[in-house]
GROMACS .gro file of C-alpha atoms in nm:
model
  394
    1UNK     CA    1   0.574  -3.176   0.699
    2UNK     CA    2   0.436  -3.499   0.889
    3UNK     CA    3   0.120  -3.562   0.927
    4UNK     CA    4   0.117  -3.526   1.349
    5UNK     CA    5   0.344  -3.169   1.245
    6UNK     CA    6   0.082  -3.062   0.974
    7UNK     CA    7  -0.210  -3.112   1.222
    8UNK     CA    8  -0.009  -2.918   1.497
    9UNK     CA    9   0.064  -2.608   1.256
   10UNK     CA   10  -0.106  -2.309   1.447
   11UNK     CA   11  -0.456  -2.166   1.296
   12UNK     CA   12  -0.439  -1.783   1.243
   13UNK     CA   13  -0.792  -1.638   1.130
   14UNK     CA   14  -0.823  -1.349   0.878
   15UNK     CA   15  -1.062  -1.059   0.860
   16UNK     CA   16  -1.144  -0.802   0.607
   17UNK     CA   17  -1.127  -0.416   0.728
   18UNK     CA   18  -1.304  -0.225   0.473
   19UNK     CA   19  -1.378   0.178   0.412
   20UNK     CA   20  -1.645   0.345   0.438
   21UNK     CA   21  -1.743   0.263   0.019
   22UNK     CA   22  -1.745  -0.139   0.170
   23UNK     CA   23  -1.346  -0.140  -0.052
   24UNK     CA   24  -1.075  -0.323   0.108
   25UNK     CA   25  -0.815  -0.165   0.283
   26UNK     CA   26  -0.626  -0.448   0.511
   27UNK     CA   27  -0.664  -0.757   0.642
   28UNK     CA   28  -0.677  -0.801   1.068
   29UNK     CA   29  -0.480  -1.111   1.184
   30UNK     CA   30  -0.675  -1.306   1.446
   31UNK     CA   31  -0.427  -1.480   1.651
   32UNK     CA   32  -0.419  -1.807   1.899
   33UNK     CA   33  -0.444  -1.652   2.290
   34UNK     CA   34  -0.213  -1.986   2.394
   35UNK     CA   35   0.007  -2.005   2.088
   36UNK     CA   36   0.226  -1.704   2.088
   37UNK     CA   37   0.415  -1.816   1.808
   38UNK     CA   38   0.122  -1.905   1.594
   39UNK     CA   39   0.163  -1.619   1.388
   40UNK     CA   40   0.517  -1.642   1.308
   41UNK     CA   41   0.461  -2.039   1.173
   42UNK     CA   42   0.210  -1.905   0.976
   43UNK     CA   43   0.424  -1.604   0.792
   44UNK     CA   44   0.693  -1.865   0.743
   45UNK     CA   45   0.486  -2.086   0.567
   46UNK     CA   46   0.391  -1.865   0.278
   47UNK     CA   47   0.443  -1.552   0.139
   48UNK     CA   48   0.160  -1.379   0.316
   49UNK     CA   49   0.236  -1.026   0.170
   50UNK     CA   50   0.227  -1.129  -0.158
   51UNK     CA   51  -0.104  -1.296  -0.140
   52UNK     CA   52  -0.258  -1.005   0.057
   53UNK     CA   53  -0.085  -0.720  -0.180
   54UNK     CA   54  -0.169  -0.410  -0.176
   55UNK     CA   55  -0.360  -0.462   0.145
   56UNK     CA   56  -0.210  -0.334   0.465
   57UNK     CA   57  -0.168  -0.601   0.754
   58UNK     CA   58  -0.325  -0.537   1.133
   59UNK     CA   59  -0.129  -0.744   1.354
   60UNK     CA   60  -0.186  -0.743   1.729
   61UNK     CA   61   0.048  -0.644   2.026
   62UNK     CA   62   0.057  -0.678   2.374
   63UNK     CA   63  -0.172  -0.858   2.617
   64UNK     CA   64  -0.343  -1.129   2.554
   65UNK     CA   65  -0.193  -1.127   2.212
   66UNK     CA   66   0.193  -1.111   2.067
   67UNK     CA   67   0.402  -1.007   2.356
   68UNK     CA   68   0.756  -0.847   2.275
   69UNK     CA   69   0.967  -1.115   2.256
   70UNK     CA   70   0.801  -1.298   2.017
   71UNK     CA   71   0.753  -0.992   1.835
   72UNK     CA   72   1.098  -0.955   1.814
   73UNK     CA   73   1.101  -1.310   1.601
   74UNK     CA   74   0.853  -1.168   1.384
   75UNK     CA   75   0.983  -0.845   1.257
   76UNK     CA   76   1.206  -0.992   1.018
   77UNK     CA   77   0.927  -1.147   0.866
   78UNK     CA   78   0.715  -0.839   0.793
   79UNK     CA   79   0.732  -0.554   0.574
   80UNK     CA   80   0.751  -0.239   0.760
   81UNK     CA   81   0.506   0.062   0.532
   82UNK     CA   82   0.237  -0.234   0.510
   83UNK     CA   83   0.215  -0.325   0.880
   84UNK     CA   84  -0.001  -0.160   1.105
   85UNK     CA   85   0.030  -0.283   1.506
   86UNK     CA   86  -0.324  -0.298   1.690
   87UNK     CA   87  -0.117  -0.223   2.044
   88UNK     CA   88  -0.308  -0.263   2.354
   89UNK     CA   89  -0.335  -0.013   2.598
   90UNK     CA   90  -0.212  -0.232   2.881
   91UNK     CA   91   0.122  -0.287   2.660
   92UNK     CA   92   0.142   0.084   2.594
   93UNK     CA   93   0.164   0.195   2.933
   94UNK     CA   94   0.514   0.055   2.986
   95UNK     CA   95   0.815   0.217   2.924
   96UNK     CA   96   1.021  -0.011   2.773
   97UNK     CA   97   0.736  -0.044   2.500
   98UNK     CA   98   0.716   0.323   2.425
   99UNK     CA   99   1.047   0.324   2.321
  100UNK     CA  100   1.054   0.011   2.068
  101UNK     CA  101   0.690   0.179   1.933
  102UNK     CA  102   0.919   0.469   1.877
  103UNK     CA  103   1.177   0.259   1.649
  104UNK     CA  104   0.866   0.107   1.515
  105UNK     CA  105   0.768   0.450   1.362
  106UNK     CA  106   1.089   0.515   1.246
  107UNK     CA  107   1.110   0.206   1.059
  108UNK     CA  108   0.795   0.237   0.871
  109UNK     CA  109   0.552   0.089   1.098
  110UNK     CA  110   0.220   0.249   1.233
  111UNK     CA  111   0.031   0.164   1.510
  112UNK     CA  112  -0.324   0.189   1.604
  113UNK     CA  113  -0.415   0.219   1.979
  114UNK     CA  114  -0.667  -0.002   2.142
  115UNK     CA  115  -0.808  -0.038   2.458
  116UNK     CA  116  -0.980   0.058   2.782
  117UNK     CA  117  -0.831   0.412   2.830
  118UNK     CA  118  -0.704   0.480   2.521
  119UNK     CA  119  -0.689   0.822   2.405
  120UNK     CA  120  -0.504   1.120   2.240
  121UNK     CA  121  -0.293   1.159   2.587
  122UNK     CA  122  -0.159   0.730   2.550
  123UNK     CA  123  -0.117   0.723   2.228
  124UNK     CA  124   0.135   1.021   2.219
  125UNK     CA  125   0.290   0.809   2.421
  126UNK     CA  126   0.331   0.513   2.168
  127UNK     CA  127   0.303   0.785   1.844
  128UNK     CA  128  -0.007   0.596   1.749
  129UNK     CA  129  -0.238   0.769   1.526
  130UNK     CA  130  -0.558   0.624   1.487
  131UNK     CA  131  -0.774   0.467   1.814
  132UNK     CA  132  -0.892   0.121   1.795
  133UNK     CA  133  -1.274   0.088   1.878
  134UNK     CA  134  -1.473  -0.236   1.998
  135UNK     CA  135  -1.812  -0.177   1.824
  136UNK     CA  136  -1.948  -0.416   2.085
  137UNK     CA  137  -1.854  -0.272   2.383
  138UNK     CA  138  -1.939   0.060   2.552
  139UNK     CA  139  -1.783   0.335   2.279
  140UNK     CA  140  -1.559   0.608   2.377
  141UNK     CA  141  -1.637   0.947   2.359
  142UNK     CA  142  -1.603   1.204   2.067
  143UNK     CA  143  -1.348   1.408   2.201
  144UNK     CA  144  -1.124   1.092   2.199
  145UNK     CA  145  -1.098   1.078   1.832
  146UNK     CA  146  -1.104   1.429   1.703
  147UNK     CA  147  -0.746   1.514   1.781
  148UNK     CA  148  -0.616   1.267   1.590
  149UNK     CA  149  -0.529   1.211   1.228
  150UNK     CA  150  -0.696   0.841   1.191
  151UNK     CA  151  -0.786   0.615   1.018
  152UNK     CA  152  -1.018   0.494   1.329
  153UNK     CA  153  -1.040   0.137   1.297
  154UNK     CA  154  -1.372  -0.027   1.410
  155UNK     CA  155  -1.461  -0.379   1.505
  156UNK     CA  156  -1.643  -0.684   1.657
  157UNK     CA  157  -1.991  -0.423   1.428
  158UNK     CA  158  -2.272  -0.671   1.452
  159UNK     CA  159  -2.510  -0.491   1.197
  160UNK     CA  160  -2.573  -0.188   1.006
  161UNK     CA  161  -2.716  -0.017   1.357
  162UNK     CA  162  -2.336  -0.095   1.520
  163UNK     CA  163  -2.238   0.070   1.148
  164UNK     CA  164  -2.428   0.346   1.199
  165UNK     CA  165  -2.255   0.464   1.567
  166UNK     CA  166  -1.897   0.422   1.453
  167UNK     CA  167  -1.922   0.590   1.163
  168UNK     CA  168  -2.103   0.881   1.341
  169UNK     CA  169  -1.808   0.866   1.599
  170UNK     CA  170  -1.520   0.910   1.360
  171UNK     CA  171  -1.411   0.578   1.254
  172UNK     CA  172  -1.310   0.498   0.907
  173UNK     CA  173  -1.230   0.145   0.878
  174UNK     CA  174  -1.446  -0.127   0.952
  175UNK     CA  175  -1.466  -0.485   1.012
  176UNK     CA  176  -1.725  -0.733   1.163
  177UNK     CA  177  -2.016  -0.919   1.064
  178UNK     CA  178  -2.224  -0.599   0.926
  179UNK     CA  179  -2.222  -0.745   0.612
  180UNK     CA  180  -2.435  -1.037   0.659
  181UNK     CA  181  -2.713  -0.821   0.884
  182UNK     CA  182  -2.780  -0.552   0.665
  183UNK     CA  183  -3.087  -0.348   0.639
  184UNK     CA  184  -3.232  -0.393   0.227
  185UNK     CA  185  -3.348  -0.052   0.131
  186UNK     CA  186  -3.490  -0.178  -0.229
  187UNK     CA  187  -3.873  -0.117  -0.236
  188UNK     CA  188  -4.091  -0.427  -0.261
  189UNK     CA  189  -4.158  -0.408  -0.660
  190UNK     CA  190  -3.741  -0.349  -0.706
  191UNK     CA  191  -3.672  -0.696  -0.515
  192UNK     CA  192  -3.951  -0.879  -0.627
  193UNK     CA  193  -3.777  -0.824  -0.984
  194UNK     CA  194  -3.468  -0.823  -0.870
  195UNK     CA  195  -3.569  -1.138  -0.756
  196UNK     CA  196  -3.643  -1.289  -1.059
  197UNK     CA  197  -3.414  -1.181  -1.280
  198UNK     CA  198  -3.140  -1.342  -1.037
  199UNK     CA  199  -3.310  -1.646  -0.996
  200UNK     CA  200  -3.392  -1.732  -1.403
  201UNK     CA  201  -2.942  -1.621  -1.405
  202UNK     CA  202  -2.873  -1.871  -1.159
  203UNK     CA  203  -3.098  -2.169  -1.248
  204UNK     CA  204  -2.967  -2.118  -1.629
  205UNK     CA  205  -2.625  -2.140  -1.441
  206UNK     CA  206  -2.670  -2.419  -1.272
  207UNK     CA  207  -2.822  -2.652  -1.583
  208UNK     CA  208  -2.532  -2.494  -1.793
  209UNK     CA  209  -2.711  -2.336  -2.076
  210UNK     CA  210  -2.552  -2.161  -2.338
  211UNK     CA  211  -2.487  -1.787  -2.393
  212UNK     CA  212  -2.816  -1.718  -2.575
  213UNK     CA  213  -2.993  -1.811  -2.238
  214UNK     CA  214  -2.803  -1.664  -2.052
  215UNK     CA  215  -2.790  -1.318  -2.230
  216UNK     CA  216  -3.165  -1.311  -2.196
  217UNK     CA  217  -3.140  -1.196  -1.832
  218UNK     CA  218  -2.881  -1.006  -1.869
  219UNK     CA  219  -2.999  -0.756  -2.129
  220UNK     CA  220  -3.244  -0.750  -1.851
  221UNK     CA  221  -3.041  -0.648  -1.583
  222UNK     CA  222  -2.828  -0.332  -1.761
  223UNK     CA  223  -2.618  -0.380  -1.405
  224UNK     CA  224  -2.538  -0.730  -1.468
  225UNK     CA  225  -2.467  -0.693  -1.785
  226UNK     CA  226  -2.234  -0.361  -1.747
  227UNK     CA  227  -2.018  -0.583  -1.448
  228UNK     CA  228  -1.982  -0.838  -1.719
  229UNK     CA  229  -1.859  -0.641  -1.993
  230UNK     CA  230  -1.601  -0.376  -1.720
  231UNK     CA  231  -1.492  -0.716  -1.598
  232UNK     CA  232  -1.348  -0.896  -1.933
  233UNK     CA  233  -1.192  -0.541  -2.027
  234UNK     CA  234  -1.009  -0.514  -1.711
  235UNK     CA  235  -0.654  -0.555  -1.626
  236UNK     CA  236  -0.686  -0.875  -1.473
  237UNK     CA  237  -0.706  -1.034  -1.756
  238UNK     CA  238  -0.515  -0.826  -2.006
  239UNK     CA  239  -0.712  -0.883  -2.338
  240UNK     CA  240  -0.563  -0.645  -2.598
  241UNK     CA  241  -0.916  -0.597  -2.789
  242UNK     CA  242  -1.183  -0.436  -2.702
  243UNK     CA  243  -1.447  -0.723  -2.602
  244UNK     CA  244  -1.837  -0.571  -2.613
  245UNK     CA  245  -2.031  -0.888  -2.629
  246UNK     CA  246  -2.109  -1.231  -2.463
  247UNK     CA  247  -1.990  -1.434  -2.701
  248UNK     CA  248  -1.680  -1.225  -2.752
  249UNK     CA  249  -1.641  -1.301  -2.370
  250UNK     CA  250  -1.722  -1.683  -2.388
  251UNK     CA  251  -1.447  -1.711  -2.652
  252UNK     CA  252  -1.183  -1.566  -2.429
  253UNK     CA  253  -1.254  -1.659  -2.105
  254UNK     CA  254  -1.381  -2.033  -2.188
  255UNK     CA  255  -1.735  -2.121  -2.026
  256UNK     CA  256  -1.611  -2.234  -1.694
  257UNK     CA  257  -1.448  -1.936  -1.587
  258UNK     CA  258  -1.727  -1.718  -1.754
  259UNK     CA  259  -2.002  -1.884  -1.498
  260UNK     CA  260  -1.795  -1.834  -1.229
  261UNK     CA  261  -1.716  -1.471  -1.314
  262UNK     CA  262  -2.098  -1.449  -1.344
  263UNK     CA  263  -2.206  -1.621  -1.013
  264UNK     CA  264  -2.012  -1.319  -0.843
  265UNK     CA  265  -2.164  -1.083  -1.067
  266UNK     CA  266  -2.480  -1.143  -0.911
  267UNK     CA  267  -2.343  -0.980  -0.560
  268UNK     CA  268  -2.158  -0.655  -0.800
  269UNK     CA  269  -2.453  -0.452  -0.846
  270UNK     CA  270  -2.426  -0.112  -0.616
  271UNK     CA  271  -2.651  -0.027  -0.321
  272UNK     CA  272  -2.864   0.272  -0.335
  273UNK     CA  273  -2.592   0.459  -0.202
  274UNK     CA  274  -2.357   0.397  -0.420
  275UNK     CA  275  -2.148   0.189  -0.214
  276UNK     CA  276  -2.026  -0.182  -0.318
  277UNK     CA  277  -2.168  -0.464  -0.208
  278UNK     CA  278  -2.040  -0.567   0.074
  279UNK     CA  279  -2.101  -0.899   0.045
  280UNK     CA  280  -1.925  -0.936  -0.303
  281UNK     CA  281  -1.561  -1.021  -0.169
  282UNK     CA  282  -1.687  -1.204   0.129
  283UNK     CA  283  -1.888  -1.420  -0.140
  284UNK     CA  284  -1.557  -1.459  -0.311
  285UNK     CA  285  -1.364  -1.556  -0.017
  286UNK     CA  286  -1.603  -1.787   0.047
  287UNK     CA  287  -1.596  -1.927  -0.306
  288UNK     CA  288  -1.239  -1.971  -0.362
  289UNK     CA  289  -1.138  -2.104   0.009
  290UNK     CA  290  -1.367  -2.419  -0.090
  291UNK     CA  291  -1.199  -2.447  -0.440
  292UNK     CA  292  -0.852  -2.437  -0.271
  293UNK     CA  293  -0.946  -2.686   0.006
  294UNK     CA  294  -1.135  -2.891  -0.284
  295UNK     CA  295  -0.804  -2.873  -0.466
  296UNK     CA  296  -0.601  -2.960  -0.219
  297UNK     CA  297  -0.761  -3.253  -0.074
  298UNK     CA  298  -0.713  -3.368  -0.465
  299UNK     CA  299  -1.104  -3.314  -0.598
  300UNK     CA  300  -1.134  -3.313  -0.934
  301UNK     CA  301  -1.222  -3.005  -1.139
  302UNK     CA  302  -1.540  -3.096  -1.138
  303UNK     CA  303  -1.553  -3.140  -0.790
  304UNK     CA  304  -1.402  -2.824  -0.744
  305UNK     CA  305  -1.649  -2.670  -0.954
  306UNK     CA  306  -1.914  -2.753  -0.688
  307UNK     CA  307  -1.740  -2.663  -0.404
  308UNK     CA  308  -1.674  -2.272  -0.563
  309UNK     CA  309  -2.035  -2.274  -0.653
  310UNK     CA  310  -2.181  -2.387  -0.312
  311UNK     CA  311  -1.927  -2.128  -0.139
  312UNK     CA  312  -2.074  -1.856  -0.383
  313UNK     CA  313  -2.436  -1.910  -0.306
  314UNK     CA  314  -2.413  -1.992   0.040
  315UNK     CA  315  -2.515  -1.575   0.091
  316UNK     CA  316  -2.793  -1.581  -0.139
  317UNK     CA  317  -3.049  -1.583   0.146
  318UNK     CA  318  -2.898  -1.249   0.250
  319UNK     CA  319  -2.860  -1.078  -0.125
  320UNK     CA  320  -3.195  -1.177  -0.181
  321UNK     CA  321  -3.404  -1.137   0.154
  322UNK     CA  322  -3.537  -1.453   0.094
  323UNK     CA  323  -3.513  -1.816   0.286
  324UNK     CA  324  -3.248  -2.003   0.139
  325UNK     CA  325  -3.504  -2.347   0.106
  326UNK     CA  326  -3.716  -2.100  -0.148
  327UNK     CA  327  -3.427  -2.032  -0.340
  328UNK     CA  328  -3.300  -2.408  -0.351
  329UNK     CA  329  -3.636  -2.490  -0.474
  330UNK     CA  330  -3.586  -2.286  -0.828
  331UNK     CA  331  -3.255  -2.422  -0.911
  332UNK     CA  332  -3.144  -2.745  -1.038
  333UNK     CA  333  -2.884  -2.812  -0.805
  334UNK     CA  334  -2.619  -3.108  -0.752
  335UNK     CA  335  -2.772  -3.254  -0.443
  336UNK     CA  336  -2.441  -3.234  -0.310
  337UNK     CA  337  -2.506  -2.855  -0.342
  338UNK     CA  338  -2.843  -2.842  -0.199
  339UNK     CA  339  -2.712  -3.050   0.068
  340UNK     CA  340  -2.481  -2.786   0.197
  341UNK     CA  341  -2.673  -2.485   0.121
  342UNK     CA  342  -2.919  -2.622   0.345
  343UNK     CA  343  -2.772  -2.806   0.660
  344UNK     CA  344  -2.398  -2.821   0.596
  345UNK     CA  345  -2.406  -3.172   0.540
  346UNK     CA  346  -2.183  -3.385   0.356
  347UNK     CA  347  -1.839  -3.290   0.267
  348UNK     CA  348  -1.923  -2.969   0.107
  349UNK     CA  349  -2.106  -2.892   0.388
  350UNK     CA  350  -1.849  -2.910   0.637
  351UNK     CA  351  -1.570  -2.730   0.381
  352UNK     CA  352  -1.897  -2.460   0.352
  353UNK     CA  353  -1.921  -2.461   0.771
  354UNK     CA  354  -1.493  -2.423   0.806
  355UNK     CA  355  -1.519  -2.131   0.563
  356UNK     CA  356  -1.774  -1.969   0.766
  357UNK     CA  357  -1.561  -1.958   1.035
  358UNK     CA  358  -1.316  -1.665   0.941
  359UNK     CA  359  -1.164  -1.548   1.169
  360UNK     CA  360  -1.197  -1.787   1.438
  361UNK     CA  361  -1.117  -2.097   1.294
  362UNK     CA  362  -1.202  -2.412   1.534
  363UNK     CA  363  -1.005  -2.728   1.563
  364UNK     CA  364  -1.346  -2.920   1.527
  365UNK     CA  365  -1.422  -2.788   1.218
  366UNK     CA  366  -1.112  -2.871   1.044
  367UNK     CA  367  -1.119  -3.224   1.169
  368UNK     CA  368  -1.457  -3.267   1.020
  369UNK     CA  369  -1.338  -3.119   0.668
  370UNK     CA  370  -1.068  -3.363   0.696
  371UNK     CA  371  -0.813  -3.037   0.647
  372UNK     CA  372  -0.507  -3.000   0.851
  373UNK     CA  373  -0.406  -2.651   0.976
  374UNK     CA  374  -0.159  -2.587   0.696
  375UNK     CA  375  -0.377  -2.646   0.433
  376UNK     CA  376  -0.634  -2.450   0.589
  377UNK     CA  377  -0.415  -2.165   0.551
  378UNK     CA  378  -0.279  -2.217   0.242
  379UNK     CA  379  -0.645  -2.189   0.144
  380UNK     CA  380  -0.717  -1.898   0.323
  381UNK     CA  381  -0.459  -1.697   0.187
  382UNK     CA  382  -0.542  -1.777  -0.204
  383UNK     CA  383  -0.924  -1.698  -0.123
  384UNK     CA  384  -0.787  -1.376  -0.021
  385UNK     CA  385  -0.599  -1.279  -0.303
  386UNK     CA  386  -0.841  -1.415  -0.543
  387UNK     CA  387  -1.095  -1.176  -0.310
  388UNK     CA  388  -0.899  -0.879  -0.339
  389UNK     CA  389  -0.838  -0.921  -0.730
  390UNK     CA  390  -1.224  -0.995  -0.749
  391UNK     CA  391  -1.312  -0.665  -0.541
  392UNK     CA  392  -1.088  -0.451  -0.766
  393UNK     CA  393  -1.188  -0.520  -1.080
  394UNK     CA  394  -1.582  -0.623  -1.060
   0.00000   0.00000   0.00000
């Protein structure tokens, strides 16, 4: 691919749905109003299914997304039982596409119903079973969502308050910013050592100490060190022994990929719900997109070392509660780092501001990461599955 091709190639945003326990369920494709096609250059390009396995796919139909024709392109290029079509109501209401939603179903595919009107009455129409619900605009009604099977899929929630109504309304799946407004419902002595303990982990991260250090903290933090431990025994990495120490774990994994195991570790502990953290896999995202676009802009490992790191700890501020100049001020951070923690400056700071963007990548933002659209997606997608593996077995 040319440069003038590469820099032409369509941008198609991602964004996490998640359950009601803040797991991953599927992945929503945001999708170009003016490029209609933008979605089929992009499934082309890379085996999308693969890198977002098991997660189910949300692709929007109708008005002012896909229309049928180039829908019609697409469907060879998706796999039917993982597909789910967000169809608008405006597209529902003709004829024509009652009957392809119709072959739709008895291919595989499902279909979730969104829209001003929509309702048990349109989507028997379609044979949709679950309503679409715009967390930001006026909500429907109870009665709306009762009658059918679900799963309701919320989105455009704001904060835990926009949480809150859709979950009280029916809906099961979930996806928005929520995650980064949060209400903290630790008391005052539980944060102010939580606090701590995180803080001593991540400056004796950042200066590289050895195991001994770092165990100190996290004999500390039973939570920490129980993530750790369920982490190196999991299937993701397939060791054969047992491994129930540190050192055990520095052995096998090798230091590098221990730190970064444990700079996510600091988002796994539960919530006093018992829910995950919800800001785990969007830390990981976050981590791995800059690591990917590091890579592929051909940084070194070390500089691709930085760039995971800043991406990690770019949502301390919200784990913590704290301003994100306090927390720069107890680590021993590359400047580089601090730089883009901080104002987004320099390079990592504009790879930090482009992975910010999820699902609305801007064409600004690329050009001032110096990343053309088909690396930006080749970078989404491996954030992804490195997300998804992350969420699963953390």
């Amino acid at each position: 691919m040319s440069t003038s091709e590469s820099n032409l190639f369509p941008l198609v945003g991602l964004q996490a749905v998640a359950n009601a326990h803040n797991e991953w369920v599927a992945v929503s494709f945001h999708v170009p109003q003016q490029a209609q096609g933008a979605l089929l250059a992009a499934l082309c390009a890379a085996d999308v299914y693969a890198h977002l396995a098991p997660l189910d796919c949300i692709i929007p139909v109708g008005e002012p997304h896909l229309d049928e024709a180039t829908l019609a392109q697409l469907l060879p290029q998706l796999v039917p039982q993982r597909t789910i079509f967000r169809l608008s109501t405006t597209a529902a209401s003709n004829q024509h596409m009652q009957q392809r939603c119709l072959q739709w179903r008895d291919a595989g595919y499902r279909i979730v119903l969104d829209g001003p009107g929509a309702g048990p009455v349109t989507a028997a129409q379609v044979d949709a079973r679950a309503l679409g619900i715009d967390a930001s605009a006026e909500l429907p009604g109870l009665q709306h969502l009762m009658s059918l099977p679900g799963p309701h899929l919320a989105y455009n929630i704001a904060d835990s308050a926009s949480l809150a109504a859709v979950c009280a309304l029916g809906a099961s799946w979930f996806a928005g910013d929520y995650a980064l407004h949060g209400a903290r419902r630790d008391s005052e002595a539980e944060q102010g050592t939580s606090r701590r303990r995180l803080l001593a982990l991540l400056g004796l991260l950042a200066r590289d100490a050895d195991v001994q250090e770092l165990e100190v903290p996290l004999k500390q933090d039973p939570a920490l060190a129980y993530h750790l431990l369920k982490l190196v025994n999991s299937a993701a990495f397939g060791f054969t022994a047992t491994i129930t120490s540190f050192n055990q774990a520095i052995t096998l994994l090798g230091r590098r990929q221990l730190q970064r195991w444990l700079q996510l570790l600091l988002y796994a502990r539960q919530q006093d719900d018992g829910k995950l953290n919800a800001l785990l896999p969007l830390a990981a995202v976050r981590a791995a997109q800059m690591e990917s676009l590091c890579q592929l802009r051909g940084g070194d490992r070390a500089a691709q070392d930085l760039a995971f790191m800043t991406g990690v700890f770019s949502l301390l501020d919200i784990l913590l509660g704290m301003d994100m100049a306090d927390i720069i001020a107890t680590l021993n951070l590359d400047p580089a780092v601090s730089a883009a923690l901080l104002g987004r400056s320099g390079e990592l700071g504009a790879m930090l501001a482009l992975a910010e963007s999820g699902a609305t990548p801007a064409s600004a933002s690329l050009a001032r990461a110096g990343v053309d659209g088909k690396t930006y997606w080749r970078s989404l997608l491996q954030a992804y599955q490195w997300a998804i593996t992350v969420s699963r077995n953390i």
